[in-house]
Amino acid sequence: APRLPDEAAVRELDLAFYRRRVASDPYGAADRAHLAALYLRRAQATGSDSDLRHAEAAARASLARRSAHNQTARQVLASALMGQHRFAEALEVARALAAEAPEEPVHRSLVAENLLELGRYAEAAREFGRLGSARRNPVVALRLARWAELRGRIEEAFALRREARRRALARHGLPREQRAWFHLQVGELALRYGRLREAHRAFQAGLAEAPGDHRLLAAQARLEAARGRWHRVVTHAREAWARAPEPATLAQLGEAYAALGDSARAERCHDAFEAAATRSGTFERAWAHLLLDHGRRTDEVLEQARRDIRTRRDVHGYDLVAWALYRNGRLEEARAAMDSALALGTREPTLLHHAAAIARAAGDTAAAGRFLTRAAAVAPGYPVPPAPGRAGPQP
């Protein structure tokens, strides 16, 4: 029997087809919406920033030709903007989408998700409260799971993610890349809370669906780091880098080489990560945390984090500001920012360990102990990081 092309190959054929259609038709809105959706799918599969921009441009071109009854273009535009961390713009698009089809719960949940990203929790709560029984939709359930986790309702978050995956996998014809993505959602939550066996099962199931998925490979590398299996970290991180050269993967490789005693390679990886992260011109919170953890550009990261928090006053934005202040030795300010990060009731172990480190550096060992106890209660298997020796830039 002839070998059928895989999903990525089919997507490339479709992209070429719709590019030709768009080039020959200056007026068609539908073809441009289809093209935008294909660029978005490729961006999600490969981590390509340029594809996100292509998706945005094609979606805007489609909407310019037909604004009414063009939900596909609006959905793609909102997702492309979110992928670029332009959440205020994405919120306006999501609201237009919800106004056009108010009976569709996925659109309302998209509004709520952007409100979460912006830290506008009271508004998000009202939107989520209107969803009713819409949690049967896998996409809505994942957004509800995020809301539950932010409020410290960990078991509810797990139940919602697992149920979203179950319902998604039961859908006939769901592309393998999307099936893998639902496994990734469960695995990442499990990894955050130290449930390493469940994370392993989810990542392996995802990789069985999409063996070359760079997101799953990078997640598997983080899992092996939590287990202290550094040779496996190198294997998975290098494969993830080959698929999609994400700067964070370089940082992971550097940590693995350092743990294996190869300081020269570790330093080269960390230098390359720093160069890539700063050269990109975009502010990524995950990259900023990695720079802080390695004592690099701490003043610059603090300045960027403070600019970011002006528009995204959310839990993780305050956590980043707190950690940057701590790394710069400004402990009282760090404690105040950390209080804001935990005000919603979030019990994510990383945040609690940050709070413990800040309290310990400020001389409040009792508070540090309470934070660590809370972290152990929600994540007994969480790999506890070594306590930083001091605040301020690290050698």
mmCIF file of C-alpha atoms in Angstrom:
data_model
loop_
_atom_site.group_PDB
_atom_site.id
_atom_site.type_symbol
_atom_site.label_atom_id
_atom_site.label_comp_id
_atom_site.label_asym_id
_atom_site.label_seq_id
_atom_site.Cartn_x
_atom_site.Cartn_y
_atom_site.Cartn_z
ATOM 1 C CA ALA A 1 0.000 0.000 0.000
ATOM 2 C CA PRO A 2 1.278 3.525 -0.701
ATOM 3 C CA ARG A 3 2.518 5.467 2.308
ATOM 4 C CA LEU A 4 0.110 8.264 3.221
ATOM 5 C CA PRO A 5 1.625 11.685 3.968
ATOM 6 C CA ASP A 6 1.672 12.696 7.631
ATOM 7 C CA GLU A 7 -0.240 15.671 9.023
ATOM 8 C CA ALA A 8 2.693 18.046 8.658
ATOM 9 C CA ALA A 9 3.130 17.130 4.987
ATOM 10 C CA VAL A 10 -0.591 17.568 4.327
ATOM 11 C CA ARG A 11 -0.474 20.945 6.056
ATOM 12 C CA GLU A 12 2.368 22.087 3.776
ATOM 13 C CA LEU A 13 0.377 21.041 0.720
ATOM 14 C CA ASP A 14 -2.664 22.915 2.027
ATOM 15 C CA LEU A 15 -0.571 26.011 2.725
ATOM 16 C CA ALA A 16 0.773 26.012 -0.820
ATOM 17 C CA PHE A 17 -2.750 25.522 -2.199
ATOM 18 C CA TYR A 18 -4.287 28.416 -0.244
ATOM 19 C CA ARG A 19 -1.358 30.727 -0.926
ATOM 20 C CA ARG A 20 -2.011 30.218 -4.642
ATOM 21 C CA ARG A 21 -5.742 30.820 -4.149
ATOM 22 C CA VAL A 22 -5.154 34.027 -2.214
ATOM 23 C CA ALA A 23 -2.648 35.292 -4.784
ATOM 24 C CA SER A 24 -5.168 34.816 -7.572
ATOM 25 C CA ASP A 25 -8.189 36.258 -5.712
ATOM 26 C CA PRO A 26 -7.798 39.753 -4.227
ATOM 27 C CA TYR A 27 -11.318 39.706 -2.712
ATOM 28 C CA GLY A 28 -11.790 36.304 -1.071
ATOM 29 C CA ALA A 29 -12.216 36.348 2.725
ATOM 30 C CA ALA A 30 -12.735 32.610 3.253
ATOM 31 C CA ASP A 31 -9.487 31.562 1.597
ATOM 32 C CA ARG A 32 -7.546 34.048 3.706
ATOM 33 C CA ALA A 33 -9.205 32.742 6.866
ATOM 34 C CA HIS A 34 -8.234 29.170 5.901
ATOM 35 C CA LEU A 35 -4.684 30.293 5.202
ATOM 36 C CA ALA A 36 -4.509 32.055 8.577
ATOM 37 C CA ALA A 37 -5.685 28.899 10.347
ATOM 38 C CA LEU A 38 -3.010 26.818 8.605
ATOM 39 C CA TYR A 39 -0.263 29.269 9.595
ATOM 40 C CA LEU A 40 -1.522 29.148 13.170
ATOM 41 C CA ARG A 41 -1.476 25.341 13.218
ATOM 42 C CA ARG A 42 2.086 25.316 11.932
ATOM 43 C CA ALA A 43 3.124 27.917 14.503
ATOM 44 C CA GLN A 44 1.677 25.774 17.282
ATOM 45 C CA ALA A 45 3.466 22.698 15.964
ATOM 46 C CA THR A 46 6.855 24.309 15.360
ATOM 47 C CA GLY A 47 7.025 27.288 17.724
ATOM 48 C CA SER A 48 7.543 29.652 14.788
ATOM 49 C CA ASP A 49 7.073 33.334 15.637
ATOM 50 C CA SER A 50 7.036 34.243 11.950
ATOM 51 C CA ASP A 51 4.084 31.889 11.373
ATOM 52 C CA LEU A 52 2.194 33.639 14.186
ATOM 53 C CA ARG A 53 2.740 36.926 12.388
ATOM 54 C CA HIS A 54 1.671 35.378 9.067
ATOM 55 C CA ALA A 55 -1.472 34.018 10.763
ATOM 56 C CA GLU A 56 -2.256 37.453 12.192
ATOM 57 C CA ALA A 57 -1.744 39.163 8.824
ATOM 58 C CA ALA A 58 -3.895 36.661 6.922
ATOM 59 C CA ALA A 59 -6.670 36.829 9.534
ATOM 60 C CA ARG A 60 -6.692 40.637 9.413
ATOM 61 C CA ALA A 61 -6.778 40.517 5.614
ATOM 62 C CA SER A 62 -9.771 38.186 5.768
ATOM 63 C CA LEU A 63 -11.616 40.433 8.225
ATOM 64 C CA ALA A 64 -10.868 43.475 6.075
ATOM 65 C CA ARG A 65 -12.731 41.771 3.236
ATOM 66 C CA ARG A 66 -15.618 40.469 5.367
ATOM 67 C CA SER A 67 -16.059 41.560 8.956
ATOM 68 C CA ALA A 68 -19.484 40.029 9.656
ATOM 69 C CA HIS A 69 -19.960 36.263 10.003
ATOM 70 C CA ASN A 70 -16.225 35.572 9.861
ATOM 71 C CA GLN A 71 -15.683 33.711 13.109
ATOM 72 C CA THR A 72 -12.804 31.609 11.789
ATOM 73 C CA ALA A 73 -10.678 34.672 11.079
ATOM 74 C CA ARG A 74 -11.492 36.218 14.465
ATOM 75 C CA GLN A 75 -10.648 33.008 16.311
ATOM 76 C CA VAL A 76 -7.317 32.720 14.506
ATOM 77 C CA LEU A 77 -6.539 36.398 15.080
ATOM 78 C CA ALA A 78 -7.206 36.102 18.818
ATOM 79 C CA SER A 79 -5.030 32.987 19.081
ATOM 80 C CA ALA A 80 -2.200 34.568 17.051
ATOM 81 C CA LEU A 81 -2.232 37.652 19.271
ATOM 82 C CA MET A 82 -2.195 35.494 22.395
ATOM 83 C CA GLY A 83 0.747 33.555 21.005
ATOM 84 C CA GLN A 84 2.574 36.892 20.768
ATOM 85 C CA HIS A 85 1.488 37.792 24.341
ATOM 86 C CA ARG A 86 -0.616 40.707 23.084
ATOM 87 C CA PHE A 87 -3.458 39.892 25.438
ATOM 88 C CA ALA A 88 -5.151 43.292 25.564
ATOM 89 C CA GLU A 89 -5.588 43.199 21.768
ATOM 90 C CA ALA A 90 -6.659 39.553 21.887
ATOM 91 C CA LEU A 91 -9.297 40.431 24.487
ATOM 92 C CA GLU A 92 -10.929 42.954 22.160
ATOM 93 C CA VAL A 93 -11.031 40.389 19.337
ATOM 94 C CA ALA A 94 -12.461 37.753 21.695
ATOM 95 C CA ARG A 95 -15.163 40.162 22.836
ATOM 96 C CA ALA A 96 -16.135 40.871 19.239
ATOM 97 C CA LEU A 97 -16.302 37.132 18.640
ATOM 98 C CA ALA A 98 -18.502 36.590 21.703
ATOM 99 C CA ALA A 99 -20.787 39.455 20.657
ATOM 100 C CA GLU A 100 -21.246 37.915 17.217
ATOM 101 C CA ALA A 101 -22.082 34.459 18.592
ATOM 102 C CA PRO A 102 -23.135 34.900 22.256
ATOM 103 C CA GLU A 103 -24.550 31.374 22.421
ATOM 104 C CA GLU A 104 -21.105 29.825 21.849
ATOM 105 C CA PRO A 105 -19.391 29.063 25.199
ATOM 106 C CA VAL A 106 -15.936 28.642 23.649
ATOM 107 C CA HIS A 107 -15.964 32.314 22.684
ATOM 108 C CA ARG A 108 -16.961 33.440 26.163
ATOM 109 C CA SER A 109 -14.266 31.240 27.669
ATOM 110 C CA LEU A 110 -11.743 32.871 25.310
ATOM 111 C CA VAL A 111 -12.710 36.258 26.758
ATOM 112 C CA ALA A 112 -12.225 34.841 30.258
ATOM 113 C CA GLU A 113 -8.819 33.368 29.385
ATOM 114 C CA ASN A 114 -7.521 36.734 28.198
ATOM 115 C CA LEU A 115 -8.860 38.399 31.333
ATOM 116 C CA LEU A 116 -6.874 35.832 33.345
ATOM 117 C CA GLU A 117 -3.706 36.681 31.427
ATOM 118 C CA LEU A 118 -4.246 40.360 32.195
ATOM 119 C CA GLY A 119 -4.888 39.692 35.891
ATOM 120 C CA ARG A 120 -8.467 40.996 35.724
ATOM 121 C CA TYR A 121 -9.762 38.234 37.931
ATOM 122 C CA ALA A 122 -13.106 39.708 39.018
ATOM 123 C CA GLU A 123 -14.145 40.124 35.382
ATOM 124 C CA ALA A 124 -12.848 36.644 34.546
ATOM 125 C CA ALA A 125 -14.876 35.154 37.392
ATOM 126 C CA ARG A 126 -18.060 36.686 35.983
ATOM 127 C CA GLU A 127 -17.336 35.294 32.524
ATOM 128 C CA PHE A 128 -16.539 31.818 33.840
ATOM 129 C CA GLY A 129 -19.677 31.933 35.980
ATOM 130 C CA ARG A 130 -21.802 32.286 32.847
ATOM 131 C CA LEU A 131 -20.479 29.105 31.256
ATOM 132 C CA GLY A 132 -22.757 26.731 33.181
ATOM 133 C CA SER A 133 -22.469 23.167 31.924
ATOM 134 C CA ALA A 134 -20.149 24.129 29.046
ATOM 135 C CA ARG A 135 -17.276 22.271 30.742
ATOM 136 C CA ARG A 136 -18.246 19.324 28.548
ATOM 137 C CA ASN A 137 -16.398 21.148 25.782
ATOM 138 C CA PRO A 138 -12.696 20.175 26.084
ATOM 139 C CA VAL A 139 -11.383 23.663 25.291
ATOM 140 C CA VAL A 140 -13.699 25.309 27.828
ATOM 141 C CA ALA A 141 -12.733 22.685 30.412
ATOM 142 C CA LEU A 142 -9.037 23.466 29.999
ATOM 143 C CA ARG A 143 -9.680 27.165 30.581
ATOM 144 C CA LEU A 144 -11.775 26.371 33.640
ATOM 145 C CA ALA A 145 -8.924 24.175 34.880
ATOM 146 C CA ARG A 146 -6.526 27.099 34.684
ATOM 147 C CA TRP A 147 -8.945 29.256 36.665
ATOM 148 C CA ALA A 148 -9.285 26.551 39.305
ATOM 149 C CA GLU A 149 -5.507 26.148 39.600
ATOM 150 C CA LEU A 150 -4.931 29.879 40.016
ATOM 151 C CA ARG A 151 -7.337 29.844 42.973
ATOM 152 C CA GLY A 152 -5.562 26.894 44.583
ATOM 153 C CA ARG A 153 -8.205 24.295 43.691
ATOM 154 C CA ILE A 154 -5.684 21.736 42.532
ATOM 155 C CA GLU A 155 -7.777 18.558 42.425
ATOM 156 C CA GLU A 156 -10.517 20.348 40.495
ATOM 157 C CA ALA A 157 -7.893 21.483 37.986
ATOM 158 C CA PHE A 158 -6.644 17.909 37.558
ATOM 159 C CA ALA A 159 -10.175 16.557 37.140
ATOM 160 C CA LEU A 160 -11.011 19.166 34.508
ATOM 161 C CA ARG A 161 -7.839 18.555 32.491
ATOM 162 C CA ARG A 162 -8.240 14.790 32.562
ATOM 163 C CA GLU A 163 -11.895 15.057 31.542
ATOM 164 C CA ALA A 164 -11.011 17.499 28.750
ATOM 165 C CA ARG A 165 -8.462 15.008 27.435
ATOM 166 C CA ARG A 166 -10.930 12.120 27.646
ATOM 167 C CA ARG A 167 -13.599 13.989 25.720
ATOM 168 C CA ALA A 168 -11.147 15.299 23.140
ATOM 169 C CA LEU A 169 -9.669 11.871 22.432
ATOM 170 C CA ALA A 170 -13.185 10.480 21.993
ATOM 171 C CA ARG A 171 -13.832 12.879 19.119
ATOM 172 C CA HIS A 172 -13.670 11.240 15.734
ATOM 173 C CA GLY A 173 -11.076 12.644 13.355
ATOM 174 C CA LEU A 174 -9.200 14.824 15.839
ATOM 175 C CA PRO A 175 -5.728 15.446 14.297
ATOM 176 C CA ARG A 176 -2.873 13.632 15.995
ATOM 177 C CA GLU A 177 -1.104 16.916 16.805
ATOM 178 C CA GLN A 178 -4.160 18.060 18.758
ATOM 179 C CA ARG A 179 -4.483 14.694 20.504
ATOM 180 C CA ALA A 180 -0.859 15.063 21.589
ATOM 181 C CA TRP A 181 -1.574 18.599 22.837
ATOM 182 C CA PHE A 182 -4.285 17.386 25.210
ATOM 183 C CA HIS A 183 -1.856 14.832 26.657
ATOM 184 C CA LEU A 184 0.652 17.666 27.095
ATOM 185 C CA GLN A 185 -1.869 19.708 29.103
ATOM 186 C CA VAL A 186 -2.356 16.901 31.597
ATOM 187 C CA GLY A 187 1.369 16.152 31.780
ATOM 188 C CA GLU A 188 2.444 19.734 32.390
ATOM 189 C CA LEU A 189 -0.005 20.132 35.273
ATOM 190 C CA ALA A 190 1.217 16.864 36.784
ATOM 191 C CA LEU A 191 4.846 17.952 36.431
ATOM 192 C CA ARG A 192 4.125 21.300 38.125
ATOM 193 C CA TYR A 193 2.811 19.452 41.179
ATOM 194 C CA GLY A 194 5.455 16.745 41.358
ATOM 195 C CA ARG A 195 3.231 13.903 40.101
ATOM 196 C CA LEU A 196 6.022 12.551 38.000
ATOM 197 C CA ARG A 197 4.514 9.181 37.077
ATOM 198 C CA GLU A 198 1.363 10.775 35.713
ATOM 199 C CA ALA A 199 3.464 13.347 33.855
ATOM 200 C CA HIS A 200 5.558 10.562 32.326
ATOM 201 C CA ARG A 201 2.483 8.631 31.175
ATOM 202 C CA ALA A 202 0.947 11.741 29.626
ATOM 203 C CA PHE A 203 4.117 12.777 27.801
ATOM 204 C CA GLN A 204 4.683 9.259 26.478
ATOM 205 C CA ALA A 205 1.102 9.070 25.230
ATOM 206 C CA GLY A 206 1.550 12.426 23.527
ATOM 207 C CA LEU A 207 4.804 11.385 21.899
ATOM 208 C CA ALA A 208 3.132 8.213 20.659
ATOM 209 C CA GLU A 209 0.657 10.459 18.819
ATOM 210 C CA ALA A 210 3.242 12.987 17.615
ATOM 211 C CA PRO A 211 6.794 11.621 18.022
ATOM 212 C CA GLY A 212 8.528 14.807 16.900
ATOM 213 C CA ASP A 213 6.482 17.318 18.895
ATOM 214 C CA HIS A 214 9.052 19.789 20.258
ATOM 215 C CA ARG A 215 6.777 20.830 23.140
ATOM 216 C CA LEU A 216 6.493 17.259 24.391
ATOM 217 C CA LEU A 217 10.203 16.624 23.936
ATOM 218 C CA ALA A 218 11.050 19.744 25.954
ATOM 219 C CA ALA A 219 8.528 18.743 28.615
ATOM 220 C CA GLN A 220 10.071 15.266 28.787
ATOM 221 C CA ALA A 221 13.470 16.914 29.295
ATOM 222 C CA ARG A 222 12.074 18.922 32.225
ATOM 223 C CA LEU A 223 10.611 15.739 33.678
ATOM 224 C CA GLU A 224 13.941 13.931 33.471
ATOM 225 C CA ALA A 225 15.596 16.940 35.138
ATOM 226 C CA ALA A 226 13.131 16.609 38.013
ATOM 227 C CA ARG A 227 14.186 12.973 38.290
ATOM 228 C CA GLY A 228 17.878 13.845 38.097
ATOM 229 C CA ARG A 229 18.423 11.775 34.952
ATOM 230 C CA TRP A 230 20.733 14.226 33.282
ATOM 231 C CA HIS A 231 21.888 12.112 30.329
ATOM 232 C CA ARG A 232 18.238 11.705 29.329
ATOM 233 C CA VAL A 233 17.724 15.448 29.723
ATOM 234 C CA VAL A 234 20.483 16.001 27.178
ATOM 235 C CA THR A 235 18.946 13.509 24.745
ATOM 236 C CA HIS A 236 15.442 14.999 24.877
ATOM 237 C CA ALA A 237 16.580 18.623 24.959
ATOM 238 C CA ARG A 238 18.847 18.179 21.950
ATOM 239 C CA GLU A 239 16.054 16.551 19.989
ATOM 240 C CA ALA A 240 13.630 19.331 21.003
ATOM 241 C CA TRP A 241 16.207 21.931 19.906
ATOM 242 C CA ALA A 242 16.618 20.204 16.541
ATOM 243 C CA ARG A 243 12.860 20.396 16.015
ATOM 244 C CA ALA A 244 12.388 23.976 17.256
ATOM 245 C CA PRO A 245 15.315 26.122 18.453
ATOM 246 C CA GLU A 246 13.705 27.542 21.598
ATOM 247 C CA PRO A 247 16.110 29.489 23.855
ATOM 248 C CA ALA A 248 14.723 27.784 26.978
ATOM 249 C CA THR A 249 15.955 24.467 25.624
ATOM 250 C CA LEU A 250 19.511 25.815 25.664
ATOM 251 C CA ALA A 251 19.118 26.723 29.327
ATOM 252 C CA GLN A 252 17.877 23.202 30.057
ATOM 253 C CA LEU A 253 20.875 21.751 28.258
ATOM 254 C CA GLY A 254 23.184 24.000 30.245
ATOM 255 C CA GLU A 255 21.717 22.778 33.527
ATOM 256 C CA ALA A 256 22.134 19.172 32.414
ATOM 257 C CA TYR A 257 25.760 19.637 31.381
ATOM 258 C CA ALA A 258 26.506 21.427 34.669
ATOM 259 C CA ALA A 259 24.987 18.522 36.619
ATOM 260 C CA LEU A 260 27.120 16.104 34.580
ATOM 261 C CA GLY A 261 30.258 18.081 35.431
ATOM 262 C CA ASP A 262 30.837 19.500 31.947
ATOM 263 C CA SER A 263 31.211 23.142 32.987
ATOM 264 C CA ALA A 264 32.586 24.301 29.626
ATOM 265 C CA ARG A 265 29.550 23.051 27.688
ATOM 266 C CA ALA A 266 27.224 24.330 30.389
ATOM 267 C CA GLU A 267 28.669 27.828 30.146
ATOM 268 C CA ARG A 268 28.444 27.814 26.355
ATOM 269 C CA CYS A 269 24.790 26.787 26.526
ATOM 270 C CA HIS A 270 23.954 29.471 29.085
ATOM 271 C CA ASP A 271 25.790 32.109 27.050
ATOM 272 C CA ALA A 272 23.924 31.039 23.914
ATOM 273 C CA PHE A 273 20.620 31.087 25.818
ATOM 274 C CA GLU A 274 21.269 34.600 27.102
ATOM 275 C CA ALA A 275 22.178 35.829 23.622
ATOM 276 C CA ALA A 276 19.105 34.209 22.017
ATOM 277 C CA ALA A 277 16.713 35.413 24.713
ATOM 278 C CA THR A 278 17.902 39.014 24.526
ATOM 279 C CA ARG A 279 18.288 39.087 20.734
ATOM 280 C CA SER A 280 14.670 38.060 20.140
ATOM 281 C CA GLY A 281 13.356 41.502 21.073
ATOM 282 C CA THR A 282 10.360 39.974 22.878
ATOM 283 C CA PHE A 283 9.796 39.595 26.607
ATOM 284 C CA GLU A 284 9.157 35.980 27.606
ATOM 285 C CA ARG A 285 8.504 35.367 31.281
ATOM 286 C CA ALA A 286 9.917 31.850 31.169
ATOM 287 C CA TRP A 287 13.169 33.149 29.695
ATOM 288 C CA ALA A 288 13.266 35.958 32.266
ATOM 289 C CA HIS A 289 12.997 33.431 35.105
ATOM 290 C CA LEU A 290 15.841 31.408 33.625
ATOM 291 C CA LEU A 291 18.029 34.491 33.343
ATOM 292 C CA LEU A 292 17.323 35.319 36.986
ATOM 293 C CA ASP A 293 18.000 31.756 38.138
ATOM 294 C CA HIS A 294 21.448 31.989 36.566
ATOM 295 C CA GLY A 295 22.167 35.490 37.865
ATOM 296 C CA ARG A 296 22.191 37.069 34.412
ATOM 297 C CA ARG A 297 20.892 40.531 33.476
ATOM 298 C CA THR A 298 19.036 40.852 36.790
ATOM 299 C CA ASP A 299 18.663 44.652 36.567
ATOM 300 C CA GLU A 300 17.391 44.433 33.001
ATOM 301 C CA VAL A 301 14.912 41.665 33.824
ATOM 302 C CA LEU A 302 13.564 43.659 36.778
ATOM 303 C CA GLU A 303 12.966 46.671 34.551
ATOM 304 C CA GLN A 304 11.203 44.526 31.930
ATOM 305 C CA ALA A 305 9.112 42.720 34.561
ATOM 306 C CA ARG A 306 7.931 46.035 35.981
ATOM 307 C CA ARG A 307 6.929 47.245 32.524
ATOM 308 C CA ASP A 308 5.090 43.969 31.935
ATOM 309 C CA ILE A 309 3.135 44.192 35.194
ATOM 310 C CA ARG A 310 1.652 47.531 34.163
ATOM 311 C CA THR A 311 -0.649 45.754 31.716
ATOM 312 C CA ARG A 312 -0.565 42.134 32.972
ATOM 313 C CA ARG A 313 -1.228 42.375 36.691
ATOM 314 C CA ASP A 314 -1.593 38.641 37.158
ATOM 315 C CA VAL A 315 -0.267 36.062 39.603
ATOM 316 C CA HIS A 316 2.788 35.097 37.570
ATOM 317 C CA GLY A 317 3.636 38.684 36.699
ATOM 318 C CA TYR A 318 3.874 39.567 40.397
ATOM 319 C CA ASP A 319 5.883 36.402 41.035
ATOM 320 C CA LEU A 320 8.401 37.430 38.374
ATOM 321 C CA VAL A 321 8.699 40.939 39.815
ATOM 322 C CA ALA A 322 9.189 39.462 43.291
ATOM 323 C CA TRP A 323 11.881 37.076 42.093
ATOM 324 C CA ALA A 324 13.683 39.829 40.175
ATOM 325 C CA LEU A 325 13.617 42.088 43.239
ATOM 326 C CA TYR A 326 14.980 39.220 45.328
ATOM 327 C CA ARG A 327 17.801 38.607 42.872
ATOM 328 C CA ASN A 328 18.646 42.289 43.096
ATOM 329 C CA GLY A 329 18.722 42.159 46.904
ATOM 330 C CA ARG A 330 15.588 44.284 47.448
ATOM 331 C CA LEU A 331 13.941 41.984 49.942
ATOM 332 C CA GLU A 332 11.126 44.076 51.433
ATOM 333 C CA GLU A 333 9.876 45.040 47.992
ATOM 334 C CA ALA A 334 10.175 41.392 46.968
ATOM 335 C CA ARG A 335 8.014 40.296 49.923
ATOM 336 C CA ALA A 336 5.319 42.829 49.026
ATOM 337 C CA ALA A 337 5.244 41.662 45.392
ATOM 338 C CA MET A 338 5.127 38.027 46.525
ATOM 339 C CA ASP A 339 2.143 38.793 48.739
ATOM 340 C CA SER A 340 0.351 40.059 45.613
ATOM 341 C CA ALA A 341 1.348 36.899 43.707
ATOM 342 C CA LEU A 342 -0.241 34.686 46.372
ATOM 343 C CA ALA A 343 -3.288 36.863 47.140
ATOM 344 C CA LEU A 344 -5.631 34.861 44.879
ATOM 345 C CA GLY A 345 -4.903 31.644 46.785
ATOM 346 C CA THR A 346 -2.499 30.151 44.268
ATOM 347 C CA ARG A 347 -0.627 27.125 45.620
ATOM 348 C CA GLU A 348 1.753 26.443 42.750
ATOM 349 C CA PRO A 349 4.904 24.925 44.289
ATOM 350 C CA THR A 350 7.338 27.118 42.368
ATOM 351 C CA LEU A 351 5.676 30.262 43.717
ATOM 352 C CA LEU A 352 5.668 28.897 47.246
ATOM 353 C CA HIS A 353 9.377 28.043 47.010
ATOM 354 C CA HIS A 354 10.062 31.560 45.750
ATOM 355 C CA ALA A 355 8.138 32.953 48.721
ATOM 356 C CA ALA A 356 10.130 30.722 51.082
ATOM 357 C CA ALA A 357 13.473 31.830 49.638
ATOM 358 C CA ILE A 358 12.506 35.504 49.918
ATOM 359 C CA ALA A 359 11.285 35.112 53.509
ATOM 360 C CA ARG A 360 14.413 33.191 54.501
ATOM 361 C CA ALA A 361 16.682 35.857 52.970
ATOM 362 C CA ALA A 362 14.754 38.502 54.914
ATOM 363 C CA GLY A 363 15.412 36.585 58.138
ATOM 364 C CA ASP A 364 11.849 35.293 58.620
ATOM 365 C CA THR A 365 12.552 31.586 58.951
ATOM 366 C CA ALA A 366 9.103 30.887 60.413
ATOM 367 C CA ALA A 367 7.356 32.247 57.313
ATOM 368 C CA ALA A 368 9.794 30.359 55.073
ATOM 369 C CA GLY A 369 8.912 27.137 56.877
ATOM 370 C CA ARG A 370 5.183 27.777 56.450
ATOM 371 C CA PHE A 371 5.574 28.305 52.714
ATOM 372 C CA LEU A 372 7.579 25.082 52.358
ATOM 373 C CA THR A 373 4.981 23.165 54.376
ATOM 374 C CA ARG A 374 2.234 24.442 52.084
ATOM 375 C CA ALA A 375 4.240 23.410 49.035
ATOM 376 C CA ALA A 376 4.805 19.919 50.421
ATOM 377 C CA ALA A 377 1.077 19.565 51.151
ATOM 378 C CA VAL A 378 0.053 20.061 47.511
ATOM 379 C CA ALA A 379 3.099 18.478 45.874
ATOM 380 C CA PRO A 380 4.799 15.854 48.061
ATOM 381 C CA GLY A 381 6.868 14.640 45.119
ATOM 382 C CA TYR A 382 7.888 18.083 43.942
ATOM 383 C CA PRO A 383 11.652 18.267 43.320
ATOM 384 C CA VAL A 384 12.705 20.876 45.875
ATOM 385 C CA PRO A 385 15.312 23.237 44.416
ATOM 386 C CA PRO A 386 18.401 23.978 46.476
ATOM 387 C CA ALA A 387 17.973 27.039 48.660
ATOM 388 C CA PRO A 388 19.785 30.016 47.128
ATOM 389 C CA GLY A 389 22.773 31.020 49.162
ATOM 390 C CA ARG A 390 21.928 34.693 49.133
ATOM 391 C CA ALA A 391 19.842 37.308 47.446
ATOM 392 C CA GLY A 392 21.291 39.340 44.640
ATOM 393 C CA PRO A 393 23.128 38.326 41.482
ATOM 394 C CA GLN A 394 24.574 34.860 41.666
ATOM 395 C CA PRO A 395 28.095 33.983 40.466
#
